[in-house]
Amino acid sequence: MTVSATPFAPWLGADPAVARLLAAEAERQSTTLQLIASENFTSPAVLAATGSVLTNKYAEGYPHRRYYGGNRVIDEVEDLARSRATALFGADHANVQPHAGANANLAVYQALLQPGDTVLAMRLDHGGHLTHGSPASITSKIWRFVSYGVTPASEDGTGEVIDFDQVADVAKREQPKLIVAGSTAYSRVIDPAPFREIAQAVGAMFMFDAAHPAGLIAGGAHPSPVGLADVVTFTTHKTLRGPRGGAILCRADLAKAIDGAVFPGLQGGPLEHVVAAKAVAFGEAGAPEFPRYAAAVVANARALAESMSAEGFRLVSGGTDNHMILVDLRPFDPELTGKEAQEVLDRAGITCNRNTIPDDPRSPFVTSGLRLGTAAETTAGMGPAEMARIASLIGRTLRARSDEEAVAGIRADVRDLCADFPPYPSLVGLDGSQGAAGAG
Ligand code: DSN
C-alpha cells in the first residue's frame, strides 16, 4: 500500500529523500492511533491551501496597507480569512497572522501590557501553558506572573477543577492588569463568565486563551468567551481542525493595538498560504455539519474516559467535558511514569503524550500522567465503540509493557483498527498510484 503525503506529492519526485519522509509520516498517521489532544487531521482542502503558491508571496502589513507590491490577491485571501473568523465567532475583529498560539499570546501581552505589569494565569503544573508565565518562557522575563490552580482532588471525584475562590483571592491581592483563562491540560469546560466577573471586580483586562477548545466553541459544544473576554486567542490546528497557526479575536477598540503588536511588533511577513488554509478551516467550521463533529469529539472523550476508568485508571477531575482526558497513572501502577507509558504506547502504535497532573511529584520530563485527546480520531470517523477498544488497547499495552512480543501483537491490533478509519482515504492508493485529493 502506498500513501501519498500531500496532493502535490508527484512533484516531490525530484527529491526522493523528502518524498520518502512525507510518505513515511502519512503512513504513520494512517496506521497508528493519533491521541495527542492538540492534534487533528485537516481536510485535503486545508492541505492544498497550505501547499500552495501563496507561500511565494511577501505581504508585510495588512490588507490594503502592505509594504510590498503585488498583493491584490493576497489581500482578498486575508480579508476572506478575517471575515470568516469574525463571522464564525461573532467577534468585532480578527487578526489571522500569528504563526502560532504562543505568538498570539505574546502579541496580546505586548498590546495590553507594559513590561513588569502583573498577569494572573493558570499554574503550568495545573494545566496552564508555557506562555502563561513559565519560568522557561520569555513571558515571565517581561511580565510578572502570578497564578491560580485547581481545587484539591477529592474522593467523590468533584475536585481538580478551576478554583474560582483562589482566582478571586489572588486577583484581589495582586491587582493584575490582565487575567488569563485557558489551559493545555484541563478536561473540563472553562466558563468565561466567572473570569469576566473577577476581572471586572479588580479592574483587570480579560484574555481567554481558547487554543484547545476553539473548535468546540465554534461548534457550539462549549460556551463562547467572545463578548465576555476583551481578547480571545486560539490556535487553528487543534479542535478547529485547520492548519498549524494562531489567531486573535478582539473588540473593535483594541484592533489597532492588537494588529500593531502582531506586525510589526512581533512578526515579519505573514504566512499567507497558512492564512488561506485558515480561511478554509473557518469556512468548514461554519458549515452545518461542524457542530455534529464538535459534539462527537466530546461524546468520544466521555466514552474514552468511562472505558479508561473501567481499565483501572484514575482520571484527573473524574472525567471530561471536552476533547481530552488527563490520566493519573499512579493508582494503575505506582511504578509506571508518564514517560515510560508514552514510550511503550508509541511502540504499540498508540500516539499520546505524557503530562504532569496537578501537584505531580515527578518532573515535567517524567510525569505521572498521560493526556489523551479525541479530536483527530473523531475526524477519522471513530465513535464510542472504538473509544472502548482504544482504552482496552491502552490497558493491555501498559499491563504487558515489559513483554515486547505482546506489545508487537497489540501493534497489529492497532493497525487493524486504523485500517477501518483512514484519515485520508482519498490520498491512499492501493495499487501504487498516488490517489486523488478530494473528499476527506
Ligand atoms: N503544545 C500544545 C499542546 O500540546 O497543548 C500547546 O502549545
Coordinates of C-alpha atoms and ligand atoms in Angstrom, one line a residue:
M1 CA 0.0 0.0 0.0
T2 CA 1.4 3.4 -0.8
V3 CA 0.2 6.6 0.8
S4 CA 0.6 9.9 -0.9
A5 CA 1.7 12.5 1.6
T6 CA 0.1 15.6 0.0
P7 CA -1.9 16.4 -3.1
F8 CA 1.4 17.6 -4.5
A9 CA 3.5 14.5 -3.8
P10 CA 4.1 13.8 -7.5
W11 CA 6.3 17.0 -7.7
L12 CA 8.5 15.6 -5.0
G13 CA 9.9 13.0 -7.4
A14 CA 12.9 15.4 -7.7
D15 CA 13.6 15.0 -4.0
P16 CA 13.2 11.3 -3.2
A17 CA 14.6 11.9 0.3
V18 CA 11.9 14.3 1.3
A19 CA 9.2 12.4 -0.6
R20 CA 10.1 9.3 1.3
L21 CA 9.8 11.1 4.7
L22 CA 6.4 12.6 3.8
A23 CA 5.1 9.2 2.7
A24 CA 6.5 7.6 5.9
E25 CA 4.8 10.2 8.1
A26 CA 1.5 9.8 6.1
E27 CA 1.8 6.1 6.7
R28 CA 2.5 6.6 10.4
Q29 CA -0.6 8.9 10.7
S30 CA -2.8 6.3 8.9
T31 CA -1.7 3.2 10.7
T32 CA -1.3 4.4 14.3
L33 CA -3.8 6.0 16.7
Q34 CA -3.5 9.8 17.0
L35 CA -4.5 10.7 20.6
I36 CA -2.5 13.8 21.1
A37 CA -5.1 16.3 22.3
S38 CA -3.6 19.2 20.4
E39 CA -3.6 17.4 17.0
N40 CA -6.1 16.7 14.3
F41 CA -6.4 15.7 10.7
T42 CA -7.1 18.6 8.4
S43 CA -9.2 18.3 5.3
P44 CA -7.5 17.8 1.9
A45 CA -8.6 21.4 1.1
V46 CA -6.6 22.7 4.1
L47 CA -3.6 20.7 3.0
A48 CA -4.0 22.0 -0.6
A49 CA -4.0 25.7 0.6
T50 CA -1.1 25.1 2.8
G51 CA 0.9 23.6 0.0
S52 CA 0.0 26.4 -2.5
V53 CA 1.8 29.1 -4.4
L54 CA 0.7 31.6 -1.8
T55 CA 3.9 30.6 0.1
N56 CA 5.8 32.6 -2.5
K57 CA 4.4 36.0 -1.6
Y58 CA 5.7 38.6 0.8
A59 CA 2.9 40.6 2.4
E60 CA 4.2 42.5 5.4
G61 CA 1.4 44.7 6.6
Y62 CA -2.3 44.2 6.5
P63 CA -4.9 44.0 3.6
H64 CA -4.8 47.3 1.6
R65 CA -1.8 48.5 3.7
R66 CA 1.1 46.4 2.6
Y67 CA 4.8 47.2 2.3
Y68 CA 5.2 45.2 -0.9
G69 CA 3.5 45.3 -4.3
G70 CA 1.6 42.5 -5.9
N71 CA -0.8 41.8 -3.0
R72 CA -4.1 42.3 -4.7
V73 CA -5.0 38.5 -4.5
I74 CA -3.3 38.1 -1.1
D75 CA -5.5 41.0 0.3
E76 CA -8.5 39.1 -0.8
V77 CA -7.2 35.9 0.9
E78 CA -6.6 37.6 4.2
D79 CA -9.9 39.6 4.0
L80 CA -11.7 36.4 3.5
A81 CA -9.9 34.7 6.4
R82 CA -10.7 37.7 8.7
S83 CA -14.3 38.0 7.7
R84 CA -14.9 34.2 8.1
A85 CA -13.2 34.2 11.5
T86 CA -15.3 37.2 12.8
A87 CA -18.5 35.6 11.4
L88 CA -17.7 32.2 12.9
F89 CA -17.1 33.5 16.4
G90 CA -19.2 36.7 16.3
A91 CA -16.2 38.9 17.0
D92 CA -15.6 42.5 16.0
H93 CA -12.1 42.0 14.7
A94 CA -9.8 39.1 13.9
N95 CA -6.0 39.0 13.3
V96 CA -5.2 35.8 11.4
Q97 CA -1.4 36.4 11.1
P98 CA 0.0 34.8 14.3
H99 CA 2.2 31.9 13.3
A100 CA 1.2 30.0 16.4
G101 CA -0.8 30.2 19.6
A102 CA 2.3 31.3 21.5
N103 CA 2.8 34.3 19.2
A104 CA -0.9 35.2 19.5
N105 CA -0.5 35.3 23.3
L106 CA 2.8 37.2 23.2
A107 CA 1.2 39.8 20.8
V108 CA -1.8 40.3 23.2
Y109 CA 0.5 40.8 26.2
Q110 CA 2.5 43.3 24.1
A111 CA -0.6 45.1 23.1
L112 CA -2.2 45.4 26.5
L113 CA 0.7 45.5 29.0
Q114 CA 3.8 47.4 29.9
P115 CA 6.9 45.4 30.9
G116 CA 6.7 44.5 34.6
D117 CA 2.9 44.5 34.7
T118 CA 1.2 41.7 36.6
V119 CA -0.7 38.9 34.9
L120 CA -2.8 36.3 36.6
A121 CA -2.9 32.9 34.8
M122 CA -3.2 29.2 35.4
R123 CA -0.3 27.4 37.0
L124 CA 1.7 25.4 34.5
D125 CA 1.6 22.3 36.7
H126 CA -2.1 22.5 37.0
G127 CA -2.7 22.7 33.2
G128 CA -1.5 26.2 32.2
H129 CA 0.5 26.9 29.1
L130 CA 4.2 27.9 28.8
T131 CA 3.1 31.4 27.7
H132 CA 1.1 31.7 30.9
G133 CA 4.3 32.7 32.7
S134 CA 6.5 29.6 32.8
P135 CA 10.0 30.5 34.1
A136 CA 11.3 29.0 30.8
S137 CA 9.2 31.3 28.7
I138 CA 10.1 34.9 27.6
T139 CA 6.7 35.9 29.0
S140 CA 7.9 35.5 32.6
K141 CA 11.0 37.6 31.9
I142 CA 9.0 40.5 30.6
W143 CA 5.9 40.4 32.8
R144 CA 5.2 39.4 36.4
F145 CA 3.0 36.4 36.5
V146 CA 1.0 35.2 39.5
S147 CA -1.1 32.1 39.3
Y148 CA -4.2 30.2 40.3
G149 CA -4.7 26.5 40.2
V150 CA -7.3 23.7 40.6
T151 CA -9.0 22.6 43.7
P152 CA -7.6 19.5 45.5
A153 CA -8.5 16.0 44.4
S154 CA -11.5 14.7 46.3
E155 CA -12.8 11.2 47.0
D156 CA -16.1 11.9 45.2
G157 CA -14.2 13.0 42.1
T158 CA -15.5 16.6 42.2
G159 CA -12.1 18.2 42.8
E160 CA -9.4 19.3 40.4
V161 CA -11.5 21.9 38.8
I162 CA -10.5 25.6 38.5
D163 CA -10.6 27.1 41.9
F164 CA -12.5 30.3 41.4
D165 CA -12.2 31.4 45.0
Q166 CA -8.5 31.3 44.5
V167 CA -8.7 33.2 41.2
A168 CA -10.7 35.9 43.1
D169 CA -8.4 36.0 46.1
V170 CA -5.2 36.2 44.1
A171 CA -6.8 38.8 41.8
K172 CA -7.8 40.9 44.8
R173 CA -4.4 40.6 46.5
E174 CA -2.2 41.1 43.4
Q175 CA -4.3 43.5 41.3
P176 CA -3.3 42.1 37.9
K177 CA -3.6 44.2 34.8
L178 CA -4.6 41.1 32.9
I179 CA -6.4 37.8 33.8
V180 CA -5.8 34.9 31.5
A181 CA -8.2 31.9 31.3
G182 CA -7.2 28.8 29.3
S183 CA -5.1 25.8 29.6
T184 CA -3.3 23.0 27.7
A185 CA -4.2 20.1 30.1
Y186 CA -7.6 20.6 31.7
S187 CA -10.5 18.4 30.8
R188 CA -13.5 20.5 31.9
V189 CA -15.4 23.4 30.4
I190 CA -13.7 26.7 31.1
D191 CA -16.6 29.0 31.9
P192 CA -15.6 32.6 30.8
A193 CA -18.4 34.2 32.9
P194 CA -16.8 34.0 36.4
F195 CA -13.4 35.1 35.0
R196 CA -15.1 38.1 33.5
E197 CA -16.8 39.0 36.8
I198 CA -13.5 38.7 38.7
A199 CA -11.6 40.8 36.1
Q200 CA -14.3 43.5 36.3
A201 CA -14.2 43.5 40.1
V202 CA -10.4 44.2 40.2
G203 CA -10.3 46.4 37.0
A204 CA -8.3 43.9 35.0
M205 CA -8.4 43.1 31.3
F206 CA -9.5 39.6 30.5
M207 CA -7.9 37.3 27.9
F208 CA -9.3 33.9 27.1
D209 CA -6.8 31.5 25.5
A210 CA -9.0 29.2 23.5
A211 CA -6.1 27.3 21.9
H212 CA -7.6 23.9 22.8
P213 CA -11.4 24.4 22.8
A214 CA -11.7 26.8 19.7
G215 CA -13.4 24.1 17.6
L216 CA -15.7 23.1 20.5
I217 CA -16.7 26.8 20.8
A218 CA -17.1 27.2 17.1
G219 CA -19.3 24.1 17.0
G220 CA -21.4 25.2 20.0
A221 CA -20.3 22.5 22.4
H222 CA -18.6 24.9 24.8
P223 CA -19.6 28.5 25.8
S224 CA -18.1 31.3 23.8
P225 CA -15.8 33.8 25.5
V226 CA -16.4 36.3 22.7
G227 CA -18.2 39.3 24.2
L228 CA -17.1 38.4 27.7
A229 CA -13.3 38.5 27.2
D230 CA -11.6 41.6 25.9
V231 CA -9.4 39.4 23.7
V232 CA -9.6 35.7 22.7
T233 CA -6.5 33.9 21.3
F234 CA -6.7 30.5 19.7
T235 CA -4.8 28.0 17.6
T236 CA -6.3 26.8 14.3
H237 CA -4.9 23.3 14.3
K238 CA -6.4 21.6 17.4
T239 CA -10.1 21.1 17.7
L240 CA -10.7 23.7 15.0
R241 CA -9.0 21.3 12.5
G242 CA -7.2 23.8 10.4
P243 CA -3.5 24.4 9.5
R244 CA -0.9 24.9 12.2
G245 CA -1.2 28.5 13.4
G246 CA -2.7 31.1 15.7
A247 CA -5.3 33.9 15.6
I248 CA -6.7 36.7 17.8
L249 CA -10.2 38.0 18.2
C250 CA -10.9 41.3 19.9
R251 CA -13.2 44.2 20.3
A252 CA -13.1 46.9 17.7
D253 CA -11.4 49.4 20.0
L254 CA -8.4 47.1 20.6
A255 CA -8.0 46.2 16.9
K256 CA -5.2 48.7 16.2
A257 CA -3.2 47.8 19.2
I258 CA -3.5 44.1 18.6
D259 CA -2.6 44.4 14.9
G260 CA 0.4 46.5 15.6
A261 CA 1.6 44.1 18.3
V262 CA 1.5 41.2 15.8
F263 CA 3.1 43.1 12.9
P264 CA 5.5 44.9 13.2
G265 CA 5.6 44.2 16.9
L266 CA 6.4 40.5 16.9
Q267 CA 6.4 39.0 13.4
G268 CA 7.5 39.9 9.9
G269 CA 5.8 38.6 6.8
P270 CA 2.7 36.7 7.3
L271 CA 2.4 33.1 6.0
E272 CA -0.4 33.7 3.5
H273 CA -0.6 30.1 2.4
V274 CA -1.4 29.3 6.0
V275 CA -3.8 32.3 6.2
A276 CA -5.6 30.8 3.1
A277 CA -5.8 27.4 4.9
K278 CA -7.2 29.2 8.0
A279 CA -9.9 30.7 5.7
V280 CA -10.7 27.2 4.5
A281 CA -10.9 25.9 8.1
F282 CA -13.1 28.8 9.3
G283 CA -15.4 28.0 6.4
E284 CA -15.5 24.3 7.3
A285 CA -16.1 25.1 11.0
G286 CA -19.0 27.4 9.9
A287 CA -20.7 24.6 7.9
P288 CA -23.9 23.0 9.3
E289 CA -22.1 19.6 10.0
F290 CA -19.4 21.0 12.2
P291 CA -21.5 21.2 15.4
R292 CA -22.1 17.4 14.9
Y293 CA -18.3 17.0 14.8
A294 CA -17.8 19.1 18.0
A295 CA -20.4 17.1 19.8
A296 CA -18.9 13.8 18.7
V297 CA -15.5 14.8 19.9
V298 CA -16.9 15.4 23.4
A299 CA -19.0 12.2 23.3
N300 CA -16.0 10.2 22.3
A301 CA -13.9 11.8 25.1
R302 CA -16.6 10.8 27.6
A303 CA -16.7 7.3 26.2
L304 CA -12.9 7.0 26.4
A305 CA -13.0 8.4 30.0
E306 CA -15.5 5.8 31.0
S307 CA -13.6 2.9 29.5
M308 CA -10.3 4.1 30.9
S309 CA -11.8 4.2 34.4
A310 CA -13.1 0.7 33.8
E311 CA -9.5 -0.3 33.0
G312 CA -8.4 0.9 36.4
F313 CA -7.0 4.4 35.5
R314 CA -7.8 7.4 37.6
L315 CA -8.9 10.5 35.7
V316 CA -8.0 13.9 36.9
S317 CA -11.2 15.7 37.8
G318 CA -13.1 12.4 37.5
G319 CA -13.8 12.8 33.8
T320 CA -14.2 15.2 30.9
D321 CA -16.4 17.8 29.3
N322 CA -14.1 18.5 26.3
H323 CA -11.8 16.7 23.8
M324 CA -9.3 15.4 26.3
I325 CA -8.7 13.3 29.4
L326 CA -5.9 13.5 31.8
V327 CA -4.9 10.2 33.3
D328 CA -3.2 9.8 36.7
L329 CA -1.2 6.6 36.2
R330 CA -0.3 6.1 39.9
P331 CA -3.4 4.1 41.0
F332 CA -3.0 1.8 38.0
D333 CA 0.7 1.2 38.8
P334 CA 2.7 3.4 41.2
E335 CA 5.9 2.5 39.4
L336 CA 4.7 3.5 35.9
T337 CA 5.7 7.0 34.8
G338 CA 4.2 9.1 32.1
K339 CA 7.4 8.9 30.2
E340 CA 7.6 5.1 30.2
A341 CA 3.8 4.8 29.3
Q342 CA 4.2 7.2 26.4
E343 CA 7.2 5.2 25.1
V344 CA 5.6 1.8 25.3
L345 CA 2.3 3.1 23.8
D346 CA 4.4 4.5 20.9
R347 CA 5.8 1.1 20.3
A348 CA 2.2 -0.3 20.2
G349 CA 1.2 2.4 17.7
I350 CA -0.8 4.5 20.2
T351 CA 0.4 8.1 20.0
C352 CA -0.1 10.3 23.0
N353 CA 1.9 12.5 25.4
R354 CA 3.0 12.3 28.9
N355 CA 1.7 15.1 31.0
T356 CA 2.0 16.4 34.5
I357 CA -1.0 16.0 36.7
P358 CA -1.9 18.6 39.4
D359 CA 0.8 18.6 42.1
D360 CA 2.7 15.9 40.2
P361 CA 5.6 14.6 42.4
R362 CA 7.6 13.8 39.3
S363 CA 9.3 16.2 36.9
P364 CA 7.7 17.5 33.7
F365 CA 10.1 15.4 31.8
V366 CA 9.0 12.2 33.6
T367 CA 5.5 12.9 34.9
S368 CA 2.8 10.7 36.5
G369 CA 0.2 11.3 33.8
L370 CA -0.9 10.9 30.2
R371 CA -3.0 13.2 28.2
L372 CA -5.3 11.7 25.6
G373 CA -7.4 13.5 23.0
T374 CA -10.2 12.5 20.7
A375 CA -10.3 15.3 18.1
A376 CA -8.2 13.5 15.5
E377 CA -9.7 10.0 15.6
T378 CA -13.2 11.6 15.7
T379 CA -12.3 13.3 12.4
A380 CA -11.2 9.9 11.1
G381 CA -14.7 8.6 11.9
M382 CA -14.3 6.7 15.1
G383 CA -17.1 6.6 17.7
P384 CA -17.8 5.4 21.2
A385 CA -17.3 1.7 20.3
E386 CA -13.8 2.5 19.0
M387 CA -13.0 4.5 22.2
A388 CA -13.8 1.4 24.3
R389 CA -11.4 -0.6 22.0
I390 CA -8.7 2.1 22.4
A391 CA -9.0 2.0 26.2
S392 CA -8.6 -1.7 26.2
L393 CA -5.6 -1.5 23.9
I394 CA -4.0 1.1 26.2
G395 CA -4.7 -1.1 29.3
R396 CA -3.3 -4.2 27.6
T397 CA -0.2 -2.3 26.5
L398 CA 0.6 -0.8 29.9
R399 CA 0.0 -4.1 31.7
A400 CA 2.2 -6.0 29.2
R401 CA 4.8 -3.3 28.9
S402 CA 7.9 -5.5 29.6
D403 CA 6.7 -8.1 27.1
E404 CA 7.8 -6.9 23.6
E405 CA 6.0 -9.8 21.9
A406 CA 2.7 -8.9 23.5
V407 CA 3.3 -5.2 22.6
A408 CA 4.0 -6.3 19.0
G409 CA 0.7 -8.2 19.0
I410 CA -1.1 -5.0 20.2
R411 CA 0.6 -3.1 17.4
A412 CA -1.0 -5.4 14.9
D413 CA -4.4 -4.9 16.5
V414 CA -3.9 -1.1 16.4
R415 CA -3.1 -1.4 12.7
D416 CA -6.3 -3.4 12.1
L417 CA -8.4 -0.8 13.9
C418 CA -6.8 2.1 12.0
A419 CA -7.3 0.3 8.7
D420 CA -11.1 0.8 9.1
F421 CA -10.7 4.6 9.7
P422 CA -8.1 6.0 7.2
P423 CA -7.8 9.8 7.8
Y424 CA -7.2 10.4 4.1
P425 CA -8.9 7.8 2.1
S426 CA -8.7 9.9 -1.0
L427 CA -4.9 10.0 -0.7
V428 CA -4.4 6.3 -0.4
G429 CA -3.6 4.3 -3.5
L430 CA -3.8 0.6 -3.0
D431 CA -2.3 -0.1 -6.4
G432 CA 0.8 2.1 -6.1
S433 CA -0.9 5.1 -7.6
Q434 CA -0.9 8.4 -5.7
G435 CA -4.6 8.7 -5.2
A436 CA -6.5 11.9 -5.9
A437 CA -7.1 14.8 -3.5
G438 CA -10.7 15.2 -3.0
A439 CA -13.2 14.3 -0.3
G440 CA -11.6 13.7 3.0
Ligands
DSN1 N1 1.8 22.1 22.7 C1 0.4 22.4 22.8 C2 -0.3 21.3 23.4 O1 0.0 20.2 23.1 O2 -1.3 21.5 24.1 C3 0.2 23.7 23.5 O3 1.0 24.6 22.9

